[in-house]
Amino acid sequence: MVLEVADIHVTDRDGFIAAYRSAVEVVRSCPGCRSVRMTAGVEDPLRFTLLIEWDSVEAHEDNFRATERYSTWRAAIGPYFAQPPLVEHFTDVD
């Protein structure tokens, strides 16, 4: 399992939240996606952290990023980005 972490800064908090809610099922229904969680900043209300658990980096890349699902997802939430998100993958430390 890998955890995708995306640090997102937006221009319109309410618009971004509405867009996320309308499009999150596109990610949740993707093969290899285990869970999706969006958190909102307390100190900075225009900052969000997206946490997605994937079976593997390949599941993220091949089953989502390389498909129309990603285009749909990005079209919904992308207009609210203040800058490109920082996206990284993490694994648990045993």
PDB file of N, CA and C in Angstrom:
ATOM      1  N   MET A   1       0.835  -1.168   0.000  1.00  0.00           N
ATOM      2  CA  MET A   1       0.000   0.000   0.000  1.00  0.00           C
ATOM      3  C   MET A   1       0.886   1.239   0.000  1.00  0.00           C
ATOM      4  N   VAL A   2       0.472   2.254  -0.761  1.00  0.00           N
ATOM      5  CA  VAL A   2       1.153   3.545  -0.742  1.00  0.00           C
ATOM      6  C   VAL A   2       0.131   4.636  -0.459  1.00  0.00           C
ATOM      7  N   LEU A   3       0.610   5.686   0.160  1.00  0.00           N
ATOM      8  CA  LEU A   3      -0.222   6.837   0.458  1.00  0.00           C
ATOM      9  C   LEU A   3       0.200   7.982  -0.444  1.00  0.00           C
ATOM     10  N   GLU A   4      -0.734   8.451  -1.240  1.00  0.00           N
ATOM     11  CA  GLU A   4      -0.509   9.651  -2.049  1.00  0.00           C
ATOM     12  C   GLU A   4      -0.903  10.849  -1.192  1.00  0.00           C
ATOM     13  N   VAL A   5       0.000  11.815  -1.088  1.00  0.00           N
ATOM     14  CA  VAL A   5      -0.263  13.029  -0.324  1.00  0.00           C
ATOM     15  C   VAL A   5      -0.114  14.207  -1.276  1.00  0.00           C
ATOM     16  N   ALA A   6      -1.185  14.993  -1.382  1.00  0.00           N
ATOM     17  CA  ALA A   6      -1.157  16.172  -2.246  1.00  0.00           C
ATOM     18  C   ALA A   6      -1.409  17.412  -1.394  1.00  0.00           C
ATOM     19  N   ASP A   7      -0.480  18.349  -1.437  1.00  0.00           N
ATOM     20  CA  ASP A   7      -0.603  19.626  -0.743  1.00  0.00           C
ATOM     21  C   ASP A   7      -1.192  20.609  -1.751  1.00  0.00           C
ATOM     22  N   ILE A   8      -2.403  21.100  -1.463  1.00  0.00           N
ATOM     23  CA  ILE A   8      -3.161  21.896  -2.430  1.00  0.00           C
ATOM     24  C   ILE A   8      -3.475  23.269  -1.842  1.00  0.00           C
ATOM     25  N   HIS A   9      -3.160  24.298  -2.604  1.00  0.00           N
ATOM     26  CA  HIS A   9      -3.524  25.665  -2.252  1.00  0.00           C
ATOM     27  C   HIS A   9      -4.542  26.134  -3.285  1.00  0.00           C
ATOM     28  N   VAL A  10      -5.645  26.721  -2.814  1.00  0.00           N
ATOM     29  CA  VAL A  10      -6.735  27.092  -3.712  1.00  0.00           C
ATOM     30  C   VAL A  10      -7.031  28.586  -3.642  1.00  0.00           C
ATOM     31  N   THR A  11      -7.817  29.034  -4.604  1.00  0.00           N
ATOM     32  CA  THR A  11      -8.211  30.440  -4.664  1.00  0.00           C
ATOM     33  C   THR A  11      -9.606  30.683  -4.107  1.00  0.00           C
ATOM     34  N   ASP A  12     -10.427  29.629  -4.056  1.00  0.00           N
ATOM     35  CA  ASP A  12     -11.821  29.738  -3.620  1.00  0.00           C
ATOM     36  C   ASP A  12     -12.178  28.495  -2.810  1.00  0.00           C
ATOM     37  N   ARG A  13     -12.182  28.631  -1.497  1.00  0.00           N
ATOM     38  CA  ARG A  13     -12.409  27.496  -0.595  1.00  0.00           C
ATOM     39  C   ARG A  13     -13.741  26.794  -0.871  1.00  0.00           C
ATOM     40  N   ASP A  14     -14.819  27.548  -0.873  1.00  0.00           N
ATOM     41  CA  ASP A  14     -16.141  26.946  -1.037  1.00  0.00           C
ATOM     42  C   ASP A  14     -16.312  26.302  -2.407  1.00  0.00           C
ATOM     43  N   GLY A  15     -15.805  26.966  -3.436  1.00  0.00           N
ATOM     44  CA  GLY A  15     -15.890  26.397  -4.785  1.00  0.00           C
ATOM     45  C   GLY A  15     -15.096  25.111  -4.892  1.00  0.00           C
ATOM     46  N   PHE A  16     -13.917  25.088  -4.278  1.00  0.00           N
ATOM     47  CA  PHE A  16     -13.081  23.886  -4.309  1.00  0.00           C
ATOM     48  C   PHE A  16     -13.758  22.734  -3.582  1.00  0.00           C
ATOM     49  N   ILE A  17     -14.308  22.997  -2.409  1.00  0.00           N
ATOM     50  CA  ILE A  17     -14.981  21.940  -1.641  1.00  0.00           C
ATOM     51  C   ILE A  17     -16.148  21.365  -2.442  1.00  0.00           C
ATOM     52  N   ALA A  18     -16.939  22.220  -3.055  1.00  0.00           N
ATOM     53  CA  ALA A  18     -18.069  21.750  -3.861  1.00  0.00           C
ATOM     54  C   ALA A  18     -17.583  20.916  -5.050  1.00  0.00           C
ATOM     55  N   ALA A  19     -16.518  21.362  -5.710  1.00  0.00           N
ATOM     56  CA  ALA A  19     -15.971  20.624  -6.852  1.00  0.00           C
ATOM     57  C   ALA A  19     -15.421  19.273  -6.405  1.00  0.00           C
ATOM     58  N   TYR A  20     -14.723  19.243  -5.277  1.00  0.00           N
ATOM     59  CA  TYR A  20     -14.194  17.987  -4.742  1.00  0.00           C
ATOM     60  C   TYR A  20     -15.337  17.012  -4.466  1.00  0.00           C
ATOM     61  N   ARG A  21     -16.354  17.478  -3.797  1.00  0.00           N
ATOM     62  CA  ARG A  21     -17.483  16.606  -3.459  1.00  0.00           C
ATOM     63  C   ARG A  21     -18.183  16.065  -4.699  1.00  0.00           C
ATOM     64  N   SER A  22     -18.224  16.866  -5.748  1.00  0.00           N
ATOM     65  CA  SER A  22     -18.893  16.420  -6.974  1.00  0.00           C
ATOM     66  C   SER A  22     -18.062  15.405  -7.764  1.00  0.00           C
ATOM     67  N   ALA A  23     -16.751  15.370  -7.525  1.00  0.00           N
ATOM     68  CA  ALA A  23     -15.865  14.542  -8.349  1.00  0.00           C
ATOM     69  C   ALA A  23     -15.162  13.414  -7.599  1.00  0.00           C
ATOM     70  N   VAL A  24     -15.259  13.372  -6.288  1.00  0.00           N
ATOM     71  CA  VAL A  24     -14.465  12.411  -5.516  1.00  0.00           C
ATOM     72  C   VAL A  24     -14.798  10.960  -5.864  1.00  0.00           C
ATOM     73  N   GLU A  25     -16.016  10.686  -6.286  1.00  0.00           N
ATOM     74  CA  GLU A  25     -16.380   9.300  -6.608  1.00  0.00           C
ATOM     75  C   GLU A  25     -15.587   8.788  -7.814  1.00  0.00           C
ATOM     76  N   VAL A  26     -15.125   9.675  -8.663  1.00  0.00           N
ATOM     77  CA  VAL A  26     -14.281   9.293  -9.805  1.00  0.00           C
ATOM     78  C   VAL A  26     -13.003   8.621  -9.298  1.00  0.00           C
ATOM     79  N   VAL A  27     -12.470   9.130  -8.213  1.00  0.00           N
ATOM     80  CA  VAL A  27     -11.260   8.556  -7.614  1.00  0.00           C
ATOM     81  C   VAL A  27     -11.611   7.300  -6.820  1.00  0.00           C
ATOM     82  N   ARG A  28     -12.623   7.415  -5.962  1.00  0.00           N
ATOM     83  CA  ARG A  28     -13.005   6.284  -5.094  1.00  0.00           C
ATOM     84  C   ARG A  28     -13.313   5.012  -5.883  1.00  0.00           C
ATOM     85  N   SER A  29     -13.888   5.156  -7.051  1.00  0.00           N
ATOM     86  CA  SER A  29     -14.300   3.994  -7.848  1.00  0.00           C
ATOM     87  C   SER A  29     -13.166   3.421  -8.698  1.00  0.00           C
ATOM     88  N   CYS A  30     -12.006   4.018  -8.640  1.00  0.00           N
ATOM     89  CA  CYS A  30     -10.876   3.594  -9.452  1.00  0.00           C
ATOM     90  C   CYS A  30     -10.275   2.290  -8.916  1.00  0.00           C
ATOM     91  N   PRO A  31     -10.007   1.319  -9.777  1.00  0.00           N
ATOM     92  CA  PRO A  31      -9.352   0.088  -9.318  1.00  0.00           C
ATOM     93  C   PRO A  31      -8.023   0.404  -8.641  1.00  0.00           C
ATOM     94  N   GLY A  32      -7.815  -0.192  -7.487  1.00  0.00           N
ATOM     95  CA  GLY A  32      -6.574   0.032  -6.748  1.00  0.00           C
ATOM     96  C   GLY A  32      -6.657   1.127  -5.711  1.00  0.00           C
ATOM     97  N   CYS A  33      -7.760   1.897  -5.696  1.00  0.00           N
ATOM     98  CA  CYS A  33      -7.941   2.944  -4.687  1.00  0.00           C
ATOM     99  C   CYS A  33      -8.576   2.323  -3.448  1.00  0.00           C
ATOM    100  N   ARG A  34      -7.933   2.506  -2.318  1.00  0.00           N
ATOM    101  CA  ARG A  34      -8.446   1.946  -1.064  1.00  0.00           C
ATOM    102  C   ARG A  34      -9.254   2.957  -0.254  1.00  0.00           C
ATOM    103  N   SER A  35      -8.820   4.209  -0.261  1.00  0.00           N
ATOM    104  CA  SER A  35      -9.547   5.248   0.482  1.00  0.00           C
ATOM    105  C   SER A  35      -9.133   6.623  -0.023  1.00  0.00           C
ATOM    106  N   VAL A  36     -10.025   7.593   0.191  1.00  0.00           N
ATOM    107  CA  VAL A  36      -9.776   8.983  -0.191  1.00  0.00           C
ATOM    108  C   VAL A  36     -10.220   9.868   0.966  1.00  0.00           C
ATOM    109  N   ARG A  37      -9.373  10.824   1.310  1.00  0.00           N
ATOM    110  CA  ARG A  37      -9.696  11.757   2.386  1.00  0.00           C
ATOM    111  C   ARG A  37      -9.124  13.124   2.048  1.00  0.00           C
ATOM    112  N   MET A  38      -9.952  14.160   2.168  1.00  0.00           N
ATOM    113  CA  MET A  38      -9.504  15.537   1.969  1.00  0.00           C
ATOM    114  C   MET A  38      -9.579  16.242   3.320  1.00  0.00           C
ATOM    115  N   THR A  39      -8.499  16.909   3.693  1.00  0.00           N
ATOM    116  CA  THR A  39      -8.492  17.687   4.929  1.00  0.00           C
ATOM    117  C   THR A  39      -8.306  19.162   4.588  1.00  0.00           C
ATOM    118  N   ALA A  40      -8.916  20.021   5.412  1.00  0.00           N
ATOM    119  CA  ALA A  40      -8.859  21.465   5.195  1.00  0.00           C
ATOM    120  C   ALA A  40      -8.008  22.117   6.272  1.00  0.00           C
ATOM    121  N   GLY A  41      -7.212  23.098   5.880  1.00  0.00           N
ATOM    122  CA  GLY A  41      -6.363  23.803   6.817  1.00  0.00           C
ATOM    123  C   GLY A  41      -7.160  24.629   7.815  1.00  0.00           C
ATOM    124  N   VAL A  42      -6.695  24.654   9.041  1.00  0.00           N
ATOM    125  CA  VAL A  42      -7.313  25.467  10.079  1.00  0.00           C
ATOM    126  C   VAL A  42      -6.686  26.862  10.060  1.00  0.00           C
ATOM    127  N   GLU A  43      -5.362  26.900  10.122  1.00  0.00           N
ATOM    128  CA  GLU A  43      -4.671  28.194  10.113  1.00  0.00           C
ATOM    129  C   GLU A  43      -4.752  28.870   8.748  1.00  0.00           C
ATOM    130  N   ASP A  44      -4.734  28.092   7.693  1.00  0.00           N
ATOM    131  CA  ASP A  44      -4.819  28.627   6.328  1.00  0.00           C
ATOM    132  C   ASP A  44      -6.015  27.973   5.641  1.00  0.00           C
ATOM    133  N   PRO A  45      -7.157  28.653   5.601  1.00  0.00           N
ATOM    134  CA  PRO A  45      -8.370  28.058   5.053  1.00  0.00           C
ATOM    135  C   PRO A  45      -8.322  27.791   3.543  1.00  0.00           C
ATOM    136  N   LEU A  46      -7.288  28.267   2.874  1.00  0.00           N
ATOM    137  CA  LEU A  46      -7.145  28.020   1.442  1.00  0.00           C
ATOM    138  C   LEU A  46      -6.163  26.889   1.154  1.00  0.00           C
ATOM    139  N   ARG A  47      -5.787  26.140   2.195  1.00  0.00           N
ATOM    140  CA  ARG A  47      -4.857  25.025   2.033  1.00  0.00           C
ATOM    141  C   ARG A  47      -5.569  23.716   2.381  1.00  0.00           C
ATOM    142  N   PHE A  48      -5.353  22.718   1.532  1.00  0.00           N
ATOM    143  CA  PHE A  48      -5.956  21.402   1.714  1.00  0.00           C
ATOM    144  C   PHE A  48      -4.884  20.330   1.557  1.00  0.00           C
ATOM    145  N   THR A  49      -5.118  19.196   2.195  1.00  0.00           N
ATOM    146  CA  THR A  49      -4.261  18.034   1.999  1.00  0.00           C
ATOM    147  C   THR A  49      -5.146  16.869   1.587  1.00  0.00           C
ATOM    148  N   LEU A  50      -4.834  16.300   0.430  1.00  0.00           N
ATOM    149  CA  LEU A  50      -5.542  15.136  -0.094  1.00  0.00           C
ATOM    150  C   LEU A  50      -4.731  13.898   0.239  1.00  0.00           C
ATOM    151  N   LEU A  51      -5.387  12.901   0.833  1.00  0.00           N
ATOM    152  CA  LEU A  51      -4.740  11.649   1.213  1.00  0.00           C
ATOM    153  C   LEU A  51      -5.473  10.501   0.523  1.00  0.00           C
ATOM    154  N   ILE A  52      -4.759   9.792  -0.353  1.00  0.00           N
ATOM    155  CA  ILE A  52      -5.363   8.660  -1.055  1.00  0.00           C
ATOM    156  C   ILE A  52      -4.491   7.435  -0.843  1.00  0.00           C
ATOM    157  N   GLU A  53      -5.103   6.362  -0.364  1.00  0.00           N
ATOM    158  CA  GLU A  53      -4.401   5.092  -0.230  1.00  0.00           C
ATOM    159  C   GLU A  53      -4.621   4.289  -1.506  1.00  0.00           C
ATOM    160  N   TRP A  54      -3.512   3.864  -2.106  1.00  0.00           N
ATOM    161  CA  TRP A  54      -3.523   3.060  -3.326  1.00  0.00           C
ATOM    162  C   TRP A  54      -2.893   1.702  -3.042  1.00  0.00           C
ATOM    163  N   ASP A  55      -3.267   0.711  -3.829  1.00  0.00           N
ATOM    164  CA  ASP A  55      -2.614  -0.595  -3.728  1.00  0.00           C
ATOM    165  C   ASP A  55      -1.125  -0.477  -4.003  1.00  0.00           C
ATOM    166  N   SER A  56      -0.764   0.423  -4.946  1.00  0.00           N
ATOM    167  CA  SER A  56       0.631   0.610  -5.350  1.00  0.00           C
ATOM    168  C   SER A  56       0.746   1.922  -6.107  1.00  0.00           C
ATOM    169  N   VAL A  57       1.972   2.369  -6.332  1.00  0.00           N
ATOM    170  CA  VAL A  57       2.193   3.552  -7.171  1.00  0.00           C
ATOM    171  C   VAL A  57       1.679   3.268  -8.580  1.00  0.00           C
ATOM    172  N   GLU A  58       1.876   2.038  -9.050  1.00  0.00           N
ATOM    173  CA  GLU A  58       1.416   1.670 -10.387  1.00  0.00           C
ATOM    174  C   GLU A  58      -0.113   1.755 -10.496  1.00  0.00           C
ATOM    175  N   ALA A  59      -0.821   1.363  -9.440  1.00  0.00           N
ATOM    176  CA  ALA A  59      -2.284   1.489  -9.453  1.00  0.00           C
ATOM    177  C   ALA A  59      -2.678   2.952  -9.619  1.00  0.00           C
ATOM    178  N   HIS A  60      -1.984   3.836  -8.929  1.00  0.00           N
ATOM    179  CA  HIS A  60      -2.260   5.269  -9.062  1.00  0.00           C
ATOM    180  C   HIS A  60      -1.956   5.754 -10.479  1.00  0.00           C
ATOM    181  N   GLU A  61      -0.770   5.428 -10.942  1.00  0.00           N
ATOM    182  CA  GLU A  61      -0.332   5.924 -12.243  1.00  0.00           C
ATOM    183  C   GLU A  61      -1.107   5.299 -13.416  1.00  0.00           C
ATOM    184  N   ASP A  62      -1.222   3.962 -13.411  1.00  0.00           N
ATOM    185  CA  ASP A  62      -1.822   3.256 -14.548  1.00  0.00           C
ATOM    186  C   ASP A  62      -3.348   3.275 -14.548  1.00  0.00           C
ATOM    187  N   ASN A  63      -3.960   3.137 -13.368  1.00  0.00           N
ATOM    188  CA  ASN A  63      -5.419   3.033 -13.295  1.00  0.00           C
ATOM    189  C   ASN A  63      -6.120   4.370 -13.134  1.00  0.00           C
ATOM    190  N   PHE A  64      -5.350   5.403 -12.808  1.00  0.00           N
ATOM    191  CA  PHE A  64      -5.953   6.719 -12.609  1.00  0.00           C
ATOM    192  C   PHE A  64      -5.311   7.793 -13.465  1.00  0.00           C
ATOM    193  N   ARG A  65      -4.047   8.083 -13.220  1.00  0.00           N
ATOM    194  CA  ARG A  65      -3.399   9.205 -13.913  1.00  0.00           C
ATOM    195  C   ARG A  65      -3.362   9.041 -15.429  1.00  0.00           C
ATOM    196  N   ALA A  66      -3.257   7.819 -15.911  1.00  0.00           N
ATOM    197  CA  ALA A  66      -3.157   7.578 -17.357  1.00  0.00           C
ATOM    198  C   ALA A  66      -4.522   7.370 -18.013  1.00  0.00           C
ATOM    199  N   THR A  67      -5.609   7.712 -17.293  1.00  0.00           N
ATOM    200  CA  THR A  67      -6.945   7.451 -17.827  1.00  0.00           C
ATOM    201  C   THR A  67      -7.781   8.721 -17.889  1.00  0.00           C
ATOM    202  N   GLU A  68      -8.947   8.577 -18.471  1.00  0.00           N
ATOM    203  CA  GLU A  68      -9.904   9.684 -18.561  1.00  0.00           C
ATOM    204  C   GLU A  68     -10.407  10.093 -17.170  1.00  0.00           C
ATOM    205  N   ARG A  69     -10.329   9.173 -16.208  1.00  0.00           N
ATOM    206  CA  ARG A  69     -10.740   9.507 -14.837  1.00  0.00           C
ATOM    207  C   ARG A  69      -9.955  10.722 -14.325  1.00  0.00           C
ATOM    208  N   TYR A  70      -8.655  10.716 -14.582  1.00  0.00           N
ATOM    209  CA  TYR A  70      -7.815  11.823 -14.121  1.00  0.00           C
ATOM    210  C   TYR A  70      -8.228  13.127 -14.803  1.00  0.00           C
ATOM    211  N   SER A  71      -8.503  13.067 -16.096  1.00  0.00           N
ATOM    212  CA  SER A  71      -8.928  14.279 -16.816  1.00  0.00           C
ATOM    213  C   SER A  71     -10.215  14.842 -16.233  1.00  0.00           C
ATOM    214  N   THR A  72     -11.153  13.959 -15.902  1.00  0.00           N
ATOM    215  CA  THR A  72     -12.421  14.381 -15.306  1.00  0.00           C
ATOM    216  C   THR A  72     -12.191  15.007 -13.936  1.00  0.00           C
ATOM    217  N   TRP A  73     -11.372  14.351 -13.133  1.00  0.00           N
ATOM    218  CA  TRP A  73     -11.034  14.830 -11.790  1.00  0.00           C
ATOM    219  C   TRP A  73     -10.368  16.200 -11.848  1.00  0.00           C
ATOM    220  N   ARG A  74      -9.379  16.304 -12.703  1.00  0.00           N
ATOM    221  CA  ARG A  74      -8.609  17.549 -12.807  1.00  0.00           C
ATOM    222  C   ARG A  74      -9.463  18.690 -13.367  1.00  0.00           C
ATOM    223  N   ALA A  75     -10.355  18.375 -14.296  1.00  0.00           N
ATOM    224  CA  ALA A  75     -11.243  19.413 -14.845  1.00  0.00           C
ATOM    225  C   ALA A  75     -12.167  19.976 -13.769  1.00  0.00           C
ATOM    226  N   ALA A  76     -12.555  19.136 -12.819  1.00  0.00           N
ATOM    227  CA  ALA A  76     -13.455  19.585 -11.753  1.00  0.00           C
ATOM    228  C   ALA A  76     -12.736  20.451 -10.722  1.00  0.00           C
ATOM    229  N   ILE A  77     -11.583  19.994 -10.237  1.00  0.00           N
ATOM    230  CA  ILE A  77     -10.927  20.706  -9.134  1.00  0.00           C
ATOM    231  C   ILE A  77      -9.822  21.660  -9.567  1.00  0.00           C
ATOM    232  N   GLY A  78      -9.238  21.413 -10.732  1.00  0.00           N
ATOM    233  CA  GLY A  78      -8.109  22.206 -11.211  1.00  0.00           C
ATOM    234  C   GLY A  78      -8.339  23.705 -11.305  1.00  0.00           C
ATOM    235  N   PRO A  79      -9.526  24.165 -11.716  1.00  0.00           N
ATOM    236  CA  PRO A  79      -9.734  25.613 -11.820  1.00  0.00           C
ATOM    237  C   PRO A  79      -9.574  26.371 -10.503  1.00  0.00           C
ATOM    238  N   TYR A  80      -9.587  25.662  -9.384  1.00  0.00           N
ATOM    239  CA  TYR A  80      -9.478  26.307  -8.080  1.00  0.00           C
ATOM    240  C   TYR A  80      -8.049  26.334  -7.535  1.00  0.00           C
ATOM    241  N   PHE A  81      -7.120  25.709  -8.229  1.00  0.00           N
ATOM    242  CA  PHE A  81      -5.734  25.671  -7.756  1.00  0.00           C
ATOM    243  C   PHE A  81      -5.093  27.053  -7.853  1.00  0.00           C
ATOM    244  N   ALA A  82      -4.448  27.478  -6.772  1.00  0.00           N
ATOM    245  CA  ALA A  82      -3.672  28.717  -6.789  1.00  0.00           C
ATOM    246  C   ALA A  82      -2.311  28.476  -7.426  1.00  0.00           C
ATOM    247  N   GLN A  83      -1.864  27.211  -7.374  1.00  0.00           N
ATOM    248  CA  GLN A  83      -0.584  26.777  -7.949  1.00  0.00           C
ATOM    249  C   GLN A  83      -0.680  25.266  -8.123  1.00  0.00           C
ATOM    250  N   PRO A  84       0.195  24.670  -8.899  1.00  0.00           N
ATOM    251  CA  PRO A  84       0.153  23.205  -9.028  1.00  0.00           C
ATOM    252  C   PRO A  84       0.382  22.537  -7.663  1.00  0.00           C
ATOM    253  N   PRO A  85      -0.406  21.503  -7.344  1.00  0.00           N
ATOM    254  CA  PRO A  85      -0.220  20.810  -6.071  1.00  0.00           C
ATOM    255  C   PRO A  85       1.121  20.078  -6.022  1.00  0.00           C
ATOM    256  N   LEU A  86       1.641  19.923  -4.818  1.00  0.00           N
ATOM    257  CA  LEU A  86       2.814  19.083  -4.585  1.00  0.00           C
ATOM    258  C   LEU A  86       2.272  17.694  -4.260  1.00  0.00           C
ATOM    259  N   VAL A  87       2.611  16.693  -5.081  1.00  0.00           N
ATOM    260  CA  VAL A  87       2.097  15.335  -4.912  1.00  0.00           C
ATOM    261  C   VAL A  87       3.268  14.380  -4.714  1.00  0.00           C
ATOM    262  N   GLU A  88       3.209  13.588  -3.633  1.00  0.00           N
ATOM    263  CA  GLU A  88       4.251  12.612  -3.339  1.00  0.00           C
ATOM    264  C   GLU A  88       3.602  11.338  -2.827  1.00  0.00           C
ATOM    265  N   HIS A  89       4.363  10.237  -2.900  1.00  0.00           N
ATOM    266  CA  HIS A  89       3.903   8.944  -2.395  1.00  0.00           C
ATOM    267  C   HIS A  89       4.724   8.552  -1.172  1.00  0.00           C
ATOM    268  N   PHE A  90       4.054   7.887  -0.227  1.00  0.00           N
ATOM    269  CA  PHE A  90       4.690   7.451   1.016  1.00  0.00           C
ATOM    270  C   PHE A  90       4.326   6.012   1.314  1.00  0.00           C
ATOM    271  N   THR A  91       5.226   5.328   2.025  1.00  0.00           N
ATOM    272  CA  THR A  91       4.948   3.981   2.505  1.00  0.00           C
ATOM    273  C   THR A  91       5.126   3.961   4.019  1.00  0.00           C
ATOM    274  N   ASP A  92       4.461   2.994   4.658  1.00  0.00           N
ATOM    275  CA  ASP A  92       4.562   2.866   6.112  1.00  0.00           C
ATOM    276  C   ASP A  92       5.957   2.398   6.513  1.00  0.00           C
ATOM    277  N   VAL A  93       6.377   2.837   7.670  1.00  0.00           N
ATOM    278  CA  VAL A  93       7.625   2.381   8.267  1.00  0.00           C
ATOM    279  C   VAL A  93       7.258   1.313   9.283  1.00  0.00           C
ATOM    280  N   ASP A  94       7.830   0.122   9.098  1.00  0.00           N
ATOM    281  CA  ASP A  94       7.520  -0.983  10.026  1.00  0.00           C
ATOM    282  C   ASP A  94       8.304  -0.863  11.303  1.00  0.00           C
TER     283      ASP A  94
END
